[in-house]
Amino acid sequence: MRIGEGAVPYQEAWEEQQRLHALRLADEIPDTVLLLEHPPVFTAGKRTKPEDLPLDDTPVVQVNRGGEGTWHGPGQLVGYPIVKLPEPMDVVAYVRRLEEALILACADLGVGSSRVEGRSGVWVLGQELPDAAVDPAKVIDIGKLTLRLGLPLGIDPRLAGPEYAPSNAGQRGDDRKLAAIGVRVARGVTMHGFALNCNPDMTWFDRIIPCGIRDAGVGSLSTELGREVTVTEMAPVVERRLAEVFAALPEPALAR
């Protein structure tokens, strides 16, 4: 675990992911999760649109994960699980496990969060608006998901159904994204992962359209609770919840 003064430059962390990925692919190490903090950096996933990136000369790192553009930096806990997925492989179920671990970790601090239809990550839902009229054009119907990951091992029933909040079609105020998720699976082994906002300088997000989403906001544990929540405080909570949620698979070895 490297945070604070030990924050890891993005390129260094990427090289370490590739090294661990090769070792996990060869079964030379168990499932491993890197928990760390980055110096400020913008990254752009495969679906990033040019207009969603900084308008100034702020550097942007192109990465081969899914998702769109985001920011990493001080006050944000970043996790890179290097996990060999069981067959038959289900990447959606893997992402849902990451979401579940983060939802539980946020709840441990008293922050209620959720999934939202059509949007990955962990969200605090906006306040319900009385007498609001739902805009049918904004309703997202993702249908029933078929998730296979872990079923032979006894999957937690909370991970077996949709359990998404309805898409915000004008019935509530702006949702706020607490944690972004963007993953890549190469030859059955995961890379990249999640970023949980603990106490970052939120003005960094003003330079981009985070994750390409224009009709929602970005939040942090500190702004939600009205007190300082540091990466140091949150890291062991997330570590414990990751181990619990992935307990149906071989228990991950969490890198320190």
PDB file of C-alpha atoms in Angstrom, residues 33-220:
ATOM      1  CA  VAL A  33      -4.662  -6.033  -5.352  1.00  0.00           C
ATOM      2  CA  LEU A  34      -2.525  -2.904  -5.471  1.00  0.00           C
ATOM      3  CA  LEU A  35      -3.894  -0.132  -3.237  1.00  0.00           C
ATOM      4  CA  LEU A  36      -2.252   3.232  -3.785  1.00  0.00           C
ATOM      5  CA  GLU A  37      -2.494   6.941  -4.407  1.00  0.00           C
ATOM      6  CA  HIS A  38      -1.303   8.794  -7.521  1.00  0.00           C
ATOM      7  CA  PRO A  39       0.135  12.254  -8.042  1.00  0.00           C
ATOM      8  CA  PRO A  40      -2.331  14.295 -10.177  1.00  0.00           C
ATOM      9  CA  VAL A  41      -2.940  12.769 -13.624  1.00  0.00           C
ATOM     10  CA  PHE A  42      -5.744  12.599 -16.191  1.00  0.00           C
ATOM     11  CA  THR A  43      -6.297   9.294 -17.983  1.00  0.00           C
ATOM     12  CA  ALA A  44      -8.391   8.510 -21.048  1.00  0.00           C
ATOM     13  CA  GLY A  45      -9.981   5.097 -21.612  1.00  0.00           C
ATOM     14  CA  LYS A  46     -10.983   3.626 -24.948  1.00  0.00           C
ATOM     15  CA  ARG A  47     -14.336   5.418 -25.168  1.00  0.00           C
ATOM     16  CA  THR A  48     -13.089   8.900 -24.265  1.00  0.00           C
ATOM     17  CA  LYS A  49     -14.303  11.702 -26.507  1.00  0.00           C
ATOM     18  CA  PRO A  50     -11.858  14.553 -27.255  1.00  0.00           C
ATOM     19  CA  GLU A  51     -14.357  17.147 -26.045  1.00  0.00           C
ATOM     20  CA  ASP A  52     -14.468  15.519 -22.594  1.00  0.00           C
ATOM     21  CA  LEU A  53     -10.741  16.072 -21.947  1.00  0.00           C
ATOM     22  CA  PRO A  54      -9.089  19.162 -20.386  1.00  0.00           C
ATOM     23  CA  LEU A  55      -9.314  22.258 -22.542  1.00  0.00           C
ATOM     24  CA  ASP A  56      -5.930  23.509 -21.309  1.00  0.00           C
ATOM     25  CA  ASP A  57      -2.523  21.892 -21.726  1.00  0.00           C
ATOM     26  CA  THR A  58      -2.936  19.473 -18.822  1.00  0.00           C
ATOM     27  CA  PRO A  59      -1.237  16.164 -19.784  1.00  0.00           C
ATOM     28  CA  VAL A  60      -3.479  13.175 -20.480  1.00  0.00           C
ATOM     29  CA  VAL A  61      -2.337   9.525 -20.387  1.00  0.00           C
ATOM     30  CA  GLN A  62      -4.027   7.221 -22.903  1.00  0.00           C
ATOM     31  CA  VAL A  63      -4.797   3.833 -21.299  1.00  0.00           C
ATOM     32  CA  ASN A  64      -6.190   0.535 -22.586  1.00  0.00           C
ATOM     33  CA  ARG A  65      -8.943   0.117 -19.995  1.00  0.00           C
ATOM     34  CA  GLY A  66     -12.639   0.442 -20.654  1.00  0.00           C
ATOM     35  CA  GLY A  67     -14.533   3.591 -19.806  1.00  0.00           C
ATOM     36  CA  GLU A  68     -13.818   7.226 -20.552  1.00  0.00           C
ATOM     37  CA  GLY A  69     -11.726  10.023 -19.103  1.00  0.00           C
ATOM     38  CA  THR A  70     -11.083  10.550 -15.410  1.00  0.00           C
ATOM     39  CA  TRP A  71      -8.685  12.116 -12.922  1.00  0.00           C
ATOM     40  CA  HIS A  72      -6.455  10.456 -10.331  1.00  0.00           C
ATOM     41  CA  GLY A  73      -4.587  12.232  -7.589  1.00  0.00           C
ATOM     42  CA  PRO A  74      -4.076  12.960  -3.883  1.00  0.00           C
ATOM     43  CA  GLY A  75      -7.068  12.157  -1.724  1.00  0.00           C
ATOM     44  CA  GLN A  76      -8.243   9.346  -3.978  1.00  0.00           C
ATOM     45  CA  LEU A  77      -7.795   5.652  -3.156  1.00  0.00           C
ATOM     46  CA  VAL A  78      -6.947   3.721  -6.325  1.00  0.00           C
ATOM     47  CA  GLY A  79      -7.156  -0.059  -6.509  1.00  0.00           C
ATOM     48  CA  TYR A  80      -5.736  -2.317  -9.239  1.00  0.00           C
ATOM     49  CA  PRO A  81      -6.895  -5.927  -8.773  1.00  0.00           C
ATOM     50  CA  ILE A  82      -4.855  -8.498 -10.701  1.00  0.00           C
ATOM     51  CA  VAL A  83      -7.337 -11.382 -10.602  1.00  0.00           C
ATOM     52  CA  LYS A  84      -7.653 -14.547 -12.673  1.00  0.00           C
ATOM     53  CA  LEU A  85     -11.341 -14.909 -13.505  1.00  0.00           C
ATOM     54  CA  PRO A  86     -12.916 -18.367 -13.392  1.00  0.00           C
ATOM     55  CA  GLU A  87     -14.534 -19.976 -16.417  1.00  0.00           C
ATOM     56  CA  PRO A  88     -17.040 -19.332 -17.812  1.00  0.00           C
ATOM     57  CA  MET A  89     -15.708 -15.789 -17.583  1.00  0.00           C
ATOM     58  CA  ASP A  90     -18.156 -13.007 -16.768  1.00  0.00           C
ATOM     59  CA  VAL A  91     -16.618  -9.541 -16.710  1.00  0.00           C
ATOM     60  CA  VAL A  92     -19.893  -7.849 -15.751  1.00  0.00           C
ATOM     61  CA  ALA A  93     -20.104  -9.956 -12.612  1.00  0.00           C
ATOM     62  CA  TYR A  94     -16.504  -9.076 -11.768  1.00  0.00           C
ATOM     63  CA  VAL A  95     -17.291  -5.353 -12.033  1.00  0.00           C
ATOM     64  CA  ARG A  96     -20.324  -5.871  -9.814  1.00  0.00           C
ATOM     65  CA  ARG A  97     -18.111  -7.461  -7.167  1.00  0.00           C
ATOM     66  CA  LEU A  98     -15.883  -4.381  -7.190  1.00  0.00           C
ATOM     67  CA  GLU A  99     -18.945  -2.165  -6.872  1.00  0.00           C
ATOM     68  CA  GLU A 100     -20.299  -4.271  -4.007  1.00  0.00           C
ATOM     69  CA  ALA A 101     -17.044  -4.056  -2.052  1.00  0.00           C
ATOM     70  CA  LEU A 102     -16.970  -0.271  -2.415  1.00  0.00           C
ATOM     71  CA  ILE A 103     -20.674   0.119  -1.541  1.00  0.00           C
ATOM     72  CA  LEU A 104     -20.103  -1.882   1.649  1.00  0.00           C
ATOM     73  CA  ALA A 105     -16.959   0.102   2.481  1.00  0.00           C
ATOM     74  CA  CYS A 106     -18.807   3.402   2.082  1.00  0.00           C
ATOM     75  CA  ALA A 107     -21.624   2.077   4.282  1.00  0.00           C
ATOM     76  CA  ASP A 108     -19.064   1.286   6.978  1.00  0.00           C
ATOM     77  CA  LEU A 109     -18.459   5.037   7.241  1.00  0.00           C
ATOM     78  CA  GLY A 110     -22.147   5.883   7.154  1.00  0.00           C
ATOM     79  CA  VAL A 111     -22.457   6.841   3.479  1.00  0.00           C
ATOM     80  CA  GLY A 112     -25.306   5.163   1.611  1.00  0.00           C
ATOM     81  CA  SER A 113     -24.458   4.499  -2.028  1.00  0.00           C
ATOM     82  CA  SER A 114     -25.846   2.524  -4.936  1.00  0.00           C
ATOM     83  CA  ARG A 115     -25.477   1.358  -8.507  1.00  0.00           C
ATOM     84  CA  VAL A 116     -27.310   3.272 -11.232  1.00  0.00           C
ATOM     85  CA  GLU A 117     -28.793   1.689 -14.346  1.00  0.00           C
ATOM     86  CA  GLY A 118     -26.546   2.093 -17.366  1.00  0.00           C
ATOM     87  CA  ARG A 119     -23.645   3.567 -15.380  1.00  0.00           C
ATOM     88  CA  SER A 120     -20.771   1.706 -13.767  1.00  0.00           C
ATOM     89  CA  GLY A 121     -19.275   2.791 -10.487  1.00  0.00           C
ATOM     90  CA  VAL A 122     -20.665   3.719  -7.084  1.00  0.00           C
ATOM     91  CA  TRP A 123     -23.141   6.561  -6.704  1.00  0.00           C
ATOM     92  CA  VAL A 124     -24.860   8.665  -4.064  1.00  0.00           C
ATOM     93  CA  LEU A 125     -28.347   9.261  -5.401  1.00  0.00           C
ATOM     94  CA  GLY A 126     -29.726  12.774  -5.682  1.00  0.00           C
ATOM     95  CA  GLN A 127     -32.618  13.823  -3.491  1.00  0.00           C
ATOM     96  CA  GLU A 128     -36.049  12.824  -4.742  1.00  0.00           C
ATOM     97  CA  LEU A 129     -37.904  15.794  -6.244  1.00  0.00           C
ATOM     98  CA  PRO A 130     -41.565  16.057  -5.158  1.00  0.00           C
ATOM     99  CA  ASP A 131     -44.066  15.992  -8.012  1.00  0.00           C
ATOM    100  CA  ALA A 132     -41.256  15.499 -10.556  1.00  0.00           C
ATOM    101  CA  ALA A 133     -42.279  14.210 -13.967  1.00  0.00           C
ATOM    102  CA  VAL A 134     -40.107  11.392 -15.326  1.00  0.00           C
ATOM    103  CA  ASP A 135     -38.743  12.065 -18.814  1.00  0.00           C
ATOM    104  CA  PRO A 136     -39.241   8.768 -20.741  1.00  0.00           C
ATOM    105  CA  ALA A 137     -36.474   9.754 -23.163  1.00  0.00           C
ATOM    106  CA  LYS A 138     -33.971   9.514 -20.303  1.00  0.00           C
ATOM    107  CA  VAL A 139     -35.105   6.149 -18.939  1.00  0.00           C
ATOM    108  CA  ILE A 140     -32.519   3.402 -19.379  1.00  0.00           C
ATOM    109  CA  ASP A 141     -33.708  -0.203 -19.461  1.00  0.00           C
ATOM    110  CA  ILE A 142     -30.741  -2.537 -19.122  1.00  0.00           C
ATOM    111  CA  GLY A 143     -32.892  -5.653 -18.775  1.00  0.00           C
ATOM    112  CA  LYS A 144     -32.037  -8.675 -16.673  1.00  0.00           C
ATOM    113  CA  LEU A 145     -28.361  -9.515 -16.354  1.00  0.00           C
ATOM    114  CA  THR A 146     -27.087 -13.065 -16.533  1.00  0.00           C
ATOM    115  CA  LEU A 147     -24.129 -13.358 -14.193  1.00  0.00           C
ATOM    116  CA  ARG A 148     -22.107 -16.559 -14.034  1.00  0.00           C
ATOM    117  CA  LEU A 149     -19.036 -15.601 -12.026  1.00  0.00           C
ATOM    118  CA  GLY A 150     -18.834 -17.691  -8.872  1.00  0.00           C
ATOM    119  CA  LEU A 151     -22.154 -19.496  -9.256  1.00  0.00           C
ATOM    120  CA  PRO A 152     -20.620 -22.956  -8.798  1.00  0.00           C
ATOM    121  CA  LEU A 153     -18.904 -21.621  -5.663  1.00  0.00           C
ATOM    122  CA  GLY A 154     -22.057 -20.198  -4.063  1.00  0.00           C
ATOM    123  CA  ILE A 155     -22.353 -16.579  -5.161  1.00  0.00           C
ATOM    124  CA  ASP A 156     -23.692 -14.038  -2.689  1.00  0.00           C
ATOM    125  CA  PRO A 157     -27.377 -13.596  -3.674  1.00  0.00           C
ATOM    126  CA  ARG A 158     -26.928  -9.816  -3.528  1.00  0.00           C
ATOM    127  CA  LEU A 159     -24.709 -10.156  -6.593  1.00  0.00           C
ATOM    128  CA  ALA A 160     -27.121 -12.316  -8.588  1.00  0.00           C
ATOM    129  CA  GLY A 161     -29.796  -9.742  -9.513  1.00  0.00           C
ATOM    130  CA  PRO A 162     -29.863  -6.303 -11.151  1.00  0.00           C
ATOM    131  CA  GLU A 163     -30.156  -4.225  -7.910  1.00  0.00           C
ATOM    132  CA  TYR A 164     -29.657  -0.982  -9.795  1.00  0.00           C
ATOM    133  CA  ALA A 165     -31.302   2.299  -8.904  1.00  0.00           C
ATOM    134  CA  PRO A 166     -33.381   3.519 -11.847  1.00  0.00           C
ATOM    135  CA  SER A 167     -31.671   5.873 -14.223  1.00  0.00           C
ATOM    136  CA  ASN A 168     -32.189   9.498 -13.225  1.00  0.00           C
ATOM    137  CA  ALA A 169     -34.840  10.695 -15.634  1.00  0.00           C
ATOM    138  CA  GLY A 170     -35.603  13.940 -13.844  1.00  0.00           C
ATOM    139  CA  GLN A 171     -37.162  12.389 -10.739  1.00  0.00           C
ATOM    140  CA  ARG A 172     -34.300  13.398  -8.419  1.00  0.00           C
ATOM    141  CA  GLY A 173     -31.482  15.896  -8.101  1.00  0.00           C
ATOM    142  CA  ASP A 174     -28.045  15.234  -9.534  1.00  0.00           C
ATOM    143  CA  ASP A 175     -26.501  11.883  -8.618  1.00  0.00           C
ATOM    144  CA  ARG A 176     -22.907  12.069  -7.373  1.00  0.00           C
ATOM    145  CA  LYS A 177     -20.243   9.552  -8.364  1.00  0.00           C
ATOM    146  CA  LEU A 178     -18.100   8.443  -5.427  1.00  0.00           C
ATOM    147  CA  ALA A 179     -16.092   5.774  -7.209  1.00  0.00           C
ATOM    148  CA  ALA A 180     -15.189   5.223 -10.855  1.00  0.00           C
ATOM    149  CA  ILE A 181     -14.509   1.761 -12.272  1.00  0.00           C
ATOM    150  CA  GLY A 182     -12.683   0.924 -15.489  1.00  0.00           C
ATOM    151  CA  VAL A 183     -11.211  -2.509 -16.143  1.00  0.00           C
ATOM    152  CA  ARG A 184      -9.444  -4.543 -18.773  1.00  0.00           C
ATOM    153  CA  VAL A 185      -9.300  -8.337 -18.967  1.00  0.00           C
ATOM    154  CA  ALA A 186      -6.412  -9.836 -20.935  1.00  0.00           C
ATOM    155  CA  ARG A 187      -6.209 -13.633 -21.304  1.00  0.00           C
ATOM    156  CA  GLY A 188      -8.572 -14.041 -18.376  1.00  0.00           C
ATOM    157  CA  VAL A 189      -6.635 -11.833 -15.927  1.00  0.00           C
ATOM    158  CA  THR A 190      -7.878  -8.397 -14.854  1.00  0.00           C
ATOM    159  CA  MET A 191      -6.051  -5.072 -14.907  1.00  0.00           C
ATOM    160  CA  HIS A 192      -6.880  -1.458 -13.977  1.00  0.00           C
ATOM    161  CA  GLY A 193      -9.708  -1.166 -11.448  1.00  0.00           C
ATOM    162  CA  PHE A 194     -11.339   1.529  -9.312  1.00  0.00           C
ATOM    163  CA  ALA A 195     -10.809   5.000  -7.880  1.00  0.00           C
ATOM    164  CA  LEU A 196     -12.647   6.040  -4.690  1.00  0.00           C
ATOM    165  CA  ASN A 197     -12.823   9.740  -3.816  1.00  0.00           C
ATOM    166  CA  CYS A 198     -11.920  10.212  -0.153  1.00  0.00           C
ATOM    167  CA  ASN A 199     -10.783  13.837   0.235  1.00  0.00           C
ATOM    168  CA  PRO A 200      -9.431  15.024  -3.144  1.00  0.00           C
ATOM    169  CA  ASP A 201      -9.369  18.606  -4.366  1.00  0.00           C
ATOM    170  CA  MET A 202     -12.653  18.407  -6.275  1.00  0.00           C
ATOM    171  CA  THR A 203     -11.733  21.325  -8.548  1.00  0.00           C
ATOM    172  CA  TRP A 204      -9.593  18.910 -10.595  1.00  0.00           C
ATOM    173  CA  PHE A 205     -12.818  17.421 -11.964  1.00  0.00           C
ATOM    174  CA  ASP A 206     -13.870  20.839 -13.273  1.00  0.00           C
ATOM    175  CA  ARG A 207     -11.323  20.518 -16.091  1.00  0.00           C
ATOM    176  CA  ILE A 208     -12.962  17.464 -17.666  1.00  0.00           C
ATOM    177  CA  ILE A 209     -16.327  15.781 -18.186  1.00  0.00           C
ATOM    178  CA  PRO A 210     -15.736  12.912 -15.724  1.00  0.00           C
ATOM    179  CA  CYS A 211     -16.459   9.575 -17.396  1.00  0.00           C
ATOM    180  CA  GLY A 212     -18.163  11.529 -20.194  1.00  0.00           C
ATOM    181  CA  ILE A 213     -21.260  12.066 -18.010  1.00  0.00           C
ATOM    182  CA  ARG A 214     -22.751  15.549 -18.275  1.00  0.00           C
ATOM    183  CA  ASP A 215     -25.957  15.157 -16.261  1.00  0.00           C
ATOM    184  CA  ALA A 216     -24.475  14.059 -12.923  1.00  0.00           C
ATOM    185  CA  GLY A 217     -21.845  15.215 -10.474  1.00  0.00           C
ATOM    186  CA  VAL A 218     -18.798  13.904  -8.637  1.00  0.00           C
ATOM    187  CA  GLY A 219     -18.726  13.448  -4.874  1.00  0.00           C
ATOM    188  CA  SER A 220     -16.337  12.385  -2.153  1.00  0.00           C
TER     189      SER A 220
END
